[in-house]
CSV table of C-alpha atoms in Angstrom, one decimal:
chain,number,residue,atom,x,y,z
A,771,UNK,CA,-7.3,-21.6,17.4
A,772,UNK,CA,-3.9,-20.1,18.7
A,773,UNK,CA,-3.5,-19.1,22.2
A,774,UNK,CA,-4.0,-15.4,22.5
A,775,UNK,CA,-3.9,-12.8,25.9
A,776,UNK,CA,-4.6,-9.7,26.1
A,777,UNK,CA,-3.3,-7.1,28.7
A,778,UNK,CA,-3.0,-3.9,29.4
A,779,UNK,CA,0.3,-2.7,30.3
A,780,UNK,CA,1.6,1.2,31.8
A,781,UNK,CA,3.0,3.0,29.4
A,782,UNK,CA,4.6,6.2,30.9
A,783,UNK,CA,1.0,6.9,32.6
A,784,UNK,CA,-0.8,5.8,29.7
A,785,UNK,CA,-2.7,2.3,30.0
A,786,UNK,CA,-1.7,0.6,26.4
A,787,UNK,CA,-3.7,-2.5,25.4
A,788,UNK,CA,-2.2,-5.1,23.7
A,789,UNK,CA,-3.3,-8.9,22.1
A,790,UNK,CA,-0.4,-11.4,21.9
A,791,UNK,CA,0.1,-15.0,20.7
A,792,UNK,CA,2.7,-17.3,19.8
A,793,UNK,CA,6.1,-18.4,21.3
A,794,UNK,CA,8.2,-15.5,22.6
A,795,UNK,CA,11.3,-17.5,21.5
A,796,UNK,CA,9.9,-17.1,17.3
A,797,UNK,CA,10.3,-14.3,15.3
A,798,UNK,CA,7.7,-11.3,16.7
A,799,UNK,CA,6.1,-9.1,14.3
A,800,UNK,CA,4.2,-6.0,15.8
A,801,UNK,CA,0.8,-5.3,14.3
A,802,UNK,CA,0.2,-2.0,14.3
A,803,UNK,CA,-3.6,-0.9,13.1
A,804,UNK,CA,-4.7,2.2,11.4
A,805,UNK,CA,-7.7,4.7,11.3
A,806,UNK,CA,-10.4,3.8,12.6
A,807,UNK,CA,-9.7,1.0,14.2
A,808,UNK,CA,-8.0,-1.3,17.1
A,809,UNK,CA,-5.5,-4.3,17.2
A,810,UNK,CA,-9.2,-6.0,16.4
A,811,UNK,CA,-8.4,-5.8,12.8
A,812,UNK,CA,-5.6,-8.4,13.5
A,813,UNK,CA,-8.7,-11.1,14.6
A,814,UNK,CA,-8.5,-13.1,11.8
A,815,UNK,CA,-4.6,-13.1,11.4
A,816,UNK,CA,-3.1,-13.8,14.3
A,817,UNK,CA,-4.3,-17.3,14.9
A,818,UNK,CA,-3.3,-17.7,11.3
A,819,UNK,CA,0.5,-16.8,12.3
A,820,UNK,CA,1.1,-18.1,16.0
A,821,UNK,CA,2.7,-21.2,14.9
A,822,UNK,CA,5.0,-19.5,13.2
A,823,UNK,CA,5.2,-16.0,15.1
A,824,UNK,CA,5.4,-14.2,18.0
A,825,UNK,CA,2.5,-11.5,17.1
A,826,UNK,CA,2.0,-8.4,19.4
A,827,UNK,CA,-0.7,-6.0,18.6
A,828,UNK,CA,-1.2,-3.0,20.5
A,829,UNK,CA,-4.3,-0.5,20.8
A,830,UNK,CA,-2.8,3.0,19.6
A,831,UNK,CA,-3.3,5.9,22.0
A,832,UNK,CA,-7.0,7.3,21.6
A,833,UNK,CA,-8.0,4.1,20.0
A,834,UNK,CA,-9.3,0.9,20.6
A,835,UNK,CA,-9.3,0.0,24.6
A,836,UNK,CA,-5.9,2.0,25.1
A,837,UNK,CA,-6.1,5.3,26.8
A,838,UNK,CA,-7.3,8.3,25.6
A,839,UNK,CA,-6.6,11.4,27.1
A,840,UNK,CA,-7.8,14.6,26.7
A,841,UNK,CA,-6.4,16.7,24.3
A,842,UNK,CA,-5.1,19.1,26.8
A,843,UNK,CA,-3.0,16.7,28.3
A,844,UNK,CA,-1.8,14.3,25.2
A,845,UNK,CA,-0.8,16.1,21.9
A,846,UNK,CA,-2.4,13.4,19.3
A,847,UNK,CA,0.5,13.7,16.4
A,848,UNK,CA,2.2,10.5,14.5
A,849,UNK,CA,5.5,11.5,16.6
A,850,UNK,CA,3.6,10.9,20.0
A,851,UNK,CA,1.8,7.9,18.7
A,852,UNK,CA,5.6,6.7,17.7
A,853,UNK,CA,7.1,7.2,21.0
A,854,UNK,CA,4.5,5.9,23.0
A,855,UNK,CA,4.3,2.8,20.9
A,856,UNK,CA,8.5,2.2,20.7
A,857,UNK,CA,7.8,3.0,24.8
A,858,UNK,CA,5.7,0.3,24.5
A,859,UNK,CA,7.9,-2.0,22.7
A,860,UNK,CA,10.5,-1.4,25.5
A,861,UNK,CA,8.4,-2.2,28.1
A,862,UNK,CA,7.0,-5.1,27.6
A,863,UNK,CA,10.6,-6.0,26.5
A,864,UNK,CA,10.9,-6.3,22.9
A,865,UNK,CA,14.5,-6.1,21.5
A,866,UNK,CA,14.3,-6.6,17.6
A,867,UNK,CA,10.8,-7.2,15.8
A,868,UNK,CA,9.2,-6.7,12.2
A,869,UNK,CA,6.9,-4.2,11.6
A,870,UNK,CA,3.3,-5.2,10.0
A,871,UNK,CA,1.8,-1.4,9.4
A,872,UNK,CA,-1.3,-0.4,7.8
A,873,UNK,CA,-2.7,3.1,7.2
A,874,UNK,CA,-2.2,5.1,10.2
A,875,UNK,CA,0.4,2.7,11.4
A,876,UNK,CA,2.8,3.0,8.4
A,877,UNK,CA,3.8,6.6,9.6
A,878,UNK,CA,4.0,5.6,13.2
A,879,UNK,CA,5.9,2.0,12.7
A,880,UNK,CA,8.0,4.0,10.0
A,881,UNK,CA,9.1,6.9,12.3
A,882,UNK,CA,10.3,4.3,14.4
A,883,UNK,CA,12.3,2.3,11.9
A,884,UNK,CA,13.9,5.8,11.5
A,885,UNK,CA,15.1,6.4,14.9
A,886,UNK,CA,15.9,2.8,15.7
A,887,UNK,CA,16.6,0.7,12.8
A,888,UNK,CA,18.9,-1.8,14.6
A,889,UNK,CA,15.6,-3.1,16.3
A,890,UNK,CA,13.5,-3.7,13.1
A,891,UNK,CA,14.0,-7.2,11.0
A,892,UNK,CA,11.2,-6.6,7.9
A,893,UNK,CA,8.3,-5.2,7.3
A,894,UNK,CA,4.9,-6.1,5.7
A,895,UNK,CA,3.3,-3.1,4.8
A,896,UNK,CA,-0.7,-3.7,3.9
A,897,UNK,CA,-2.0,-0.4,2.4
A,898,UNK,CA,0.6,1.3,4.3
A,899,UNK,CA,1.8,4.2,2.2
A,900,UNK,CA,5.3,6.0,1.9
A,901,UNK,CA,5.1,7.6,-1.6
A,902,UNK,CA,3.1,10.1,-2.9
A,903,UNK,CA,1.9,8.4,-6.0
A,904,UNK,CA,0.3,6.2,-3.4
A,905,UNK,CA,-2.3,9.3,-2.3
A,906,UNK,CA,-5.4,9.0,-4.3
A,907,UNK,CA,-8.0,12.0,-4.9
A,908,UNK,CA,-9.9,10.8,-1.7
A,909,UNK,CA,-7.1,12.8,0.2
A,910,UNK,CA,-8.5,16.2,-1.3
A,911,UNK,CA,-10.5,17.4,1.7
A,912,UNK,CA,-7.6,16.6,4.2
A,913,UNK,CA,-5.0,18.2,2.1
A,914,UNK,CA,-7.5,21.2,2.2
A,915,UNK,CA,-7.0,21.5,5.6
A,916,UNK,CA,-3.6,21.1,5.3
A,917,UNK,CA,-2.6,24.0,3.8
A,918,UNK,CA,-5.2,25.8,5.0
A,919,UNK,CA,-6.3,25.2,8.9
A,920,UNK,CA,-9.6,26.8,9.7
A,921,UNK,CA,-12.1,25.5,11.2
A,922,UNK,CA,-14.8,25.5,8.4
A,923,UNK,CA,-11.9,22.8,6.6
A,924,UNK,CA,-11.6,21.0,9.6
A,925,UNK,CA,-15.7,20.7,10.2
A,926,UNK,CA,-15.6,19.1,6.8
A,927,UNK,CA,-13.8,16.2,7.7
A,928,UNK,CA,-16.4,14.8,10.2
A,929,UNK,CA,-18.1,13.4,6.6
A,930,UNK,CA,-15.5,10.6,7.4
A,931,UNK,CA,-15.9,9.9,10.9
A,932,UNK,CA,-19.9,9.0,10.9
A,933,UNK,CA,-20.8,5.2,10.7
A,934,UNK,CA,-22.0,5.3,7.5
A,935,UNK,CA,-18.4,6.6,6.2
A,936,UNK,CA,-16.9,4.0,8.1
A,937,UNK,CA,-18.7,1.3,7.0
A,938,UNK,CA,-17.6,2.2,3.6
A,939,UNK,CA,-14.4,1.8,4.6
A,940,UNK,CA,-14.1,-1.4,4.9
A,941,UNK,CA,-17.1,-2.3,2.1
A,942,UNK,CA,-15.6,-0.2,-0.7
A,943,UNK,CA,-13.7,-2.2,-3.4
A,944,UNK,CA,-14.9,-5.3,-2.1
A,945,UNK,CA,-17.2,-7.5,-4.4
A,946,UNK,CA,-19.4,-9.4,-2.2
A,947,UNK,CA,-19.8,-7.1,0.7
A,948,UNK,CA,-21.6,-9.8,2.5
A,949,UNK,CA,-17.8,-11.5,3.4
A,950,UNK,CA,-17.3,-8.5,5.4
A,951,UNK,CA,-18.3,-8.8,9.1
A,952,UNK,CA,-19.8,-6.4,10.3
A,953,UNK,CA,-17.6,-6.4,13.8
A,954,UNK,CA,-15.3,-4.1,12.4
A,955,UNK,CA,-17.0,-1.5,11.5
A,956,UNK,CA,-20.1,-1.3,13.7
A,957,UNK,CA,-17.3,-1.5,16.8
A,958,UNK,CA,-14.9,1.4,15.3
A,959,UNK,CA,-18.3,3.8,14.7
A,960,UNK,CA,-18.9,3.0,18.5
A,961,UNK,CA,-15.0,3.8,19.8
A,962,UNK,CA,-15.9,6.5,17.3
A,963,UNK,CA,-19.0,7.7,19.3
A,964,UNK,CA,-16.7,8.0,22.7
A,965,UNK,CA,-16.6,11.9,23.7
A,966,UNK,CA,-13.9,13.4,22.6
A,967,UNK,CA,-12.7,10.8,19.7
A,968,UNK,CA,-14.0,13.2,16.8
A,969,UNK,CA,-11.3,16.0,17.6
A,970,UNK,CA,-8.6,13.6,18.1
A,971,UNK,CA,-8.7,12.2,15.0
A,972,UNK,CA,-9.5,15.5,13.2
A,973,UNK,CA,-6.1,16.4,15.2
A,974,UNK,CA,-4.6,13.3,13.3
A,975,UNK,CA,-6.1,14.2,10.3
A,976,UNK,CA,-4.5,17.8,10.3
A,977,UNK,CA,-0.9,15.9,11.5
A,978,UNK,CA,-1.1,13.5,8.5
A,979,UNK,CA,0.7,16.1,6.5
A,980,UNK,CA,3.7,15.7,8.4
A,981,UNK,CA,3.7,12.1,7.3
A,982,UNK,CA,4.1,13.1,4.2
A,983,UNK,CA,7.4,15.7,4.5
A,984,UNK,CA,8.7,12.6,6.2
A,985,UNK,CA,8.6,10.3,2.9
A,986,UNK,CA,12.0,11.4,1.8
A,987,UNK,CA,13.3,10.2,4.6
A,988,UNK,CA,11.2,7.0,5.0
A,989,UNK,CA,12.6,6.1,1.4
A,990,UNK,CA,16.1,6.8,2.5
A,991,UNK,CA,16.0,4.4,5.1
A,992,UNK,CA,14.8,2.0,3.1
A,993,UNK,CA,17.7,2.7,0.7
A,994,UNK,CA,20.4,2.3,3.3
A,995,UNK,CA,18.9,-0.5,5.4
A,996,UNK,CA,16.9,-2.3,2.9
A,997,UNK,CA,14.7,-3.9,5.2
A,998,UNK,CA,12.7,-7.7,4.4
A,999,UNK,CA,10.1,-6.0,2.6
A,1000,UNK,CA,6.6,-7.3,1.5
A,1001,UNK,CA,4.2,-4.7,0.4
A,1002,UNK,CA,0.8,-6.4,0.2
A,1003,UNK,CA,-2.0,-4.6,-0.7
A,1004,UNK,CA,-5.8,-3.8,-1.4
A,1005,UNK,CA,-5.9,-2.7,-5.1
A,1006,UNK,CA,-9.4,-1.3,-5.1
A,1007,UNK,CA,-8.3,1.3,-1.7
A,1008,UNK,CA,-10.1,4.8,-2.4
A,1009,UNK,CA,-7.2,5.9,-0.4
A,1010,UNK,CA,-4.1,4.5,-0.8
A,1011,UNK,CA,-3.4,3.5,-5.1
A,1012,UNK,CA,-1.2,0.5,-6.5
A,1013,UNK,CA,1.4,2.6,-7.4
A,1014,UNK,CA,2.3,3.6,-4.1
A,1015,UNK,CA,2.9,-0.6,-2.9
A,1016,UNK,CA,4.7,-0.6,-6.6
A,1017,UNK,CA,7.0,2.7,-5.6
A,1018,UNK,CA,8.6,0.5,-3.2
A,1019,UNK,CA,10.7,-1.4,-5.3
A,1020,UNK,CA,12.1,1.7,-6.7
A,1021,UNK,CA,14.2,2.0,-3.3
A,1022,UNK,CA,13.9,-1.7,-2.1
A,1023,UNK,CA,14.6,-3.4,-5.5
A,1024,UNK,CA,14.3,-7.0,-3.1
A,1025,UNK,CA,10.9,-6.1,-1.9
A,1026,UNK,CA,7.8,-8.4,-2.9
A,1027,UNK,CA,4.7,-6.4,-4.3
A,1028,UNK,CA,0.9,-8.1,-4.2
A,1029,UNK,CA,-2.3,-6.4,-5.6
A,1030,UNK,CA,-5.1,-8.2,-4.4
A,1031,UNK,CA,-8.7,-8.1,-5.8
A,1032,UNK,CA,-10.2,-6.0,-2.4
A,1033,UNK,CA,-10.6,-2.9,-0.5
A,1034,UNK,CA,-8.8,-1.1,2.1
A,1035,UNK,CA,-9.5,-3.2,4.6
A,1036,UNK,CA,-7.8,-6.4,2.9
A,1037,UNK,CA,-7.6,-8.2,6.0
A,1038,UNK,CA,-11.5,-8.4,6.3
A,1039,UNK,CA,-11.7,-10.8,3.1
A,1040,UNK,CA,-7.9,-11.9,2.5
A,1041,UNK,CA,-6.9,-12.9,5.9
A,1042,UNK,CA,-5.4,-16.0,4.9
A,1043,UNK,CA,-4.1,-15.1,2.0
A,1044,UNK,CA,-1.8,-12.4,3.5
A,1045,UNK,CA,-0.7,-14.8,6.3
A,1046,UNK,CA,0.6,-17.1,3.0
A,1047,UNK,CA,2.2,-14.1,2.0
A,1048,UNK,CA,4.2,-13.4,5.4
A,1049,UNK,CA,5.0,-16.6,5.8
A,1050,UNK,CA,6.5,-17.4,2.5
A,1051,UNK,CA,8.8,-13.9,2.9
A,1052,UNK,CA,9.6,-14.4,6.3
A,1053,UNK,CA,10.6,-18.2,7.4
């Protein structure tokens, strides 16, 4: 097993908690996690990459063991999560790095390709989406809210936060569900439980459709930077389809596309074949 840590650090008053491994002198790739979960998603990867890597994985505000603020105080959108994470970046002194973003983390590691691509050296994107062919039918009751933001469309959306929903998650698409652990899921549906968490991520939820005004842009920085690029997904993702990992080679015509046999969560079952993946694109 690699060498991990795992700190907390001061983020401009906000206590960000982060697991790292690997030499600092290697090429560092920052892990950022998605909805529901923590930098725990990353358990099974990072020891797979520290020989090879520098891996950093933060907690997201309102997530994990980071900080989570009440509402009045912290506005919970993709541009706060972005700045707080690039803050992050800067703080604990990381120059240049690639980007490793799934769900929730492809807007917020995307936004800050945008406004600092010098820093970024590749990214892996696993189920992380940036096209709209990408959004599957499952994205129906958000979009609802979306253009409509009341709160009978908003008390809809707590179908996806109870355990149940989360569980299936991480079990849909997957065709033994008895190689997924159960850590995952039974320790987001308890973050998930933490007073307060349901209306942040129903304020994410509403947010999200900012994400997707940004993919014009996202695509033109791909277009004009053309980024390392390895887009490795789930295929069987109620969320996020094959098209959108295939969409990326329409602006990175470089990239590497993989559709593997799993769910969303492809980390949970295809751990090591994803760290293959990396590290056959990136040394």
């Amino acid at each position: 097993m690699a060498h991990q840590t795992f700190r907390t650090v001061d983020v401009d008053g906000l206590d960000i908690f982060y697991r790292e491994a690997g030499d600092a002198a290697r090429p560092t790739l920052l892990l950022l996690h998605g909805f529901p979960t923590g930098s725990y998603m990353f358990r099974d990867l990072i020891p797979l990459l520290a020989d090879r890597f520098h891996l950093v994985a933060p907690d997201l505000p309102g997530f994990g063991l980071s900080a989570m603020p009440p509402r009045a105080q912290f506005s919970y959108t993709f541009d706060n999560l972005a700045r707080v994470v690039s803050r992050f970046t800067e703080v604990i002194g990381l120059q240049r790095f690639g980007l490793y973003i799934f769900d929730y983390g492809a807007p917020t590691g995307l936004r800050m390709a945008l406004r600092h691509p010098e820093r970024i050296t590749g990214i892996v994107s696993q189920n992380g989406n940036a096209y709209e062919e990408g959004l599957s039918d499952g994205w129906d009751p958000i979009a609802r809210y979306w253009r409509d933001p009341n709160d009978a469309n908003r008390q809809a959306l707590r179908t996806f936060l109870t355990p149940d929903a989360i569980r299936w998650q991480y079990e849909h698409g997957v065709h033994d569900i008895a190689t997924v652990s159960p850590d995952g899921y039974t320790l987001d549906a308890a973050f998930m439980a933490r007073p307060g968490a349901d209306e942040i991520q129903l304020d994410l939820m509403l947010d999200y459709a900012g994400n997707v005004a940004l993919y014009p842009d996202f695509q033109n920085y791909f277009r004009v930077h053309r980024p390392p690029f390895l887009a490795i997904w789930g295929r069987n993702d109620p969320f996020f389809l094959p098209p959108g990992a295939e969409a990326y080679r329409r602006d990175l015509p470089d990239a590497t596309v993989r559709l593997l046999d799993t769910g969303h969560f492809a980390l949970e079952t295809h751990a090591e074949t994803i760290a293959r993946a990396i590290g056959d694109k990136f040394t």
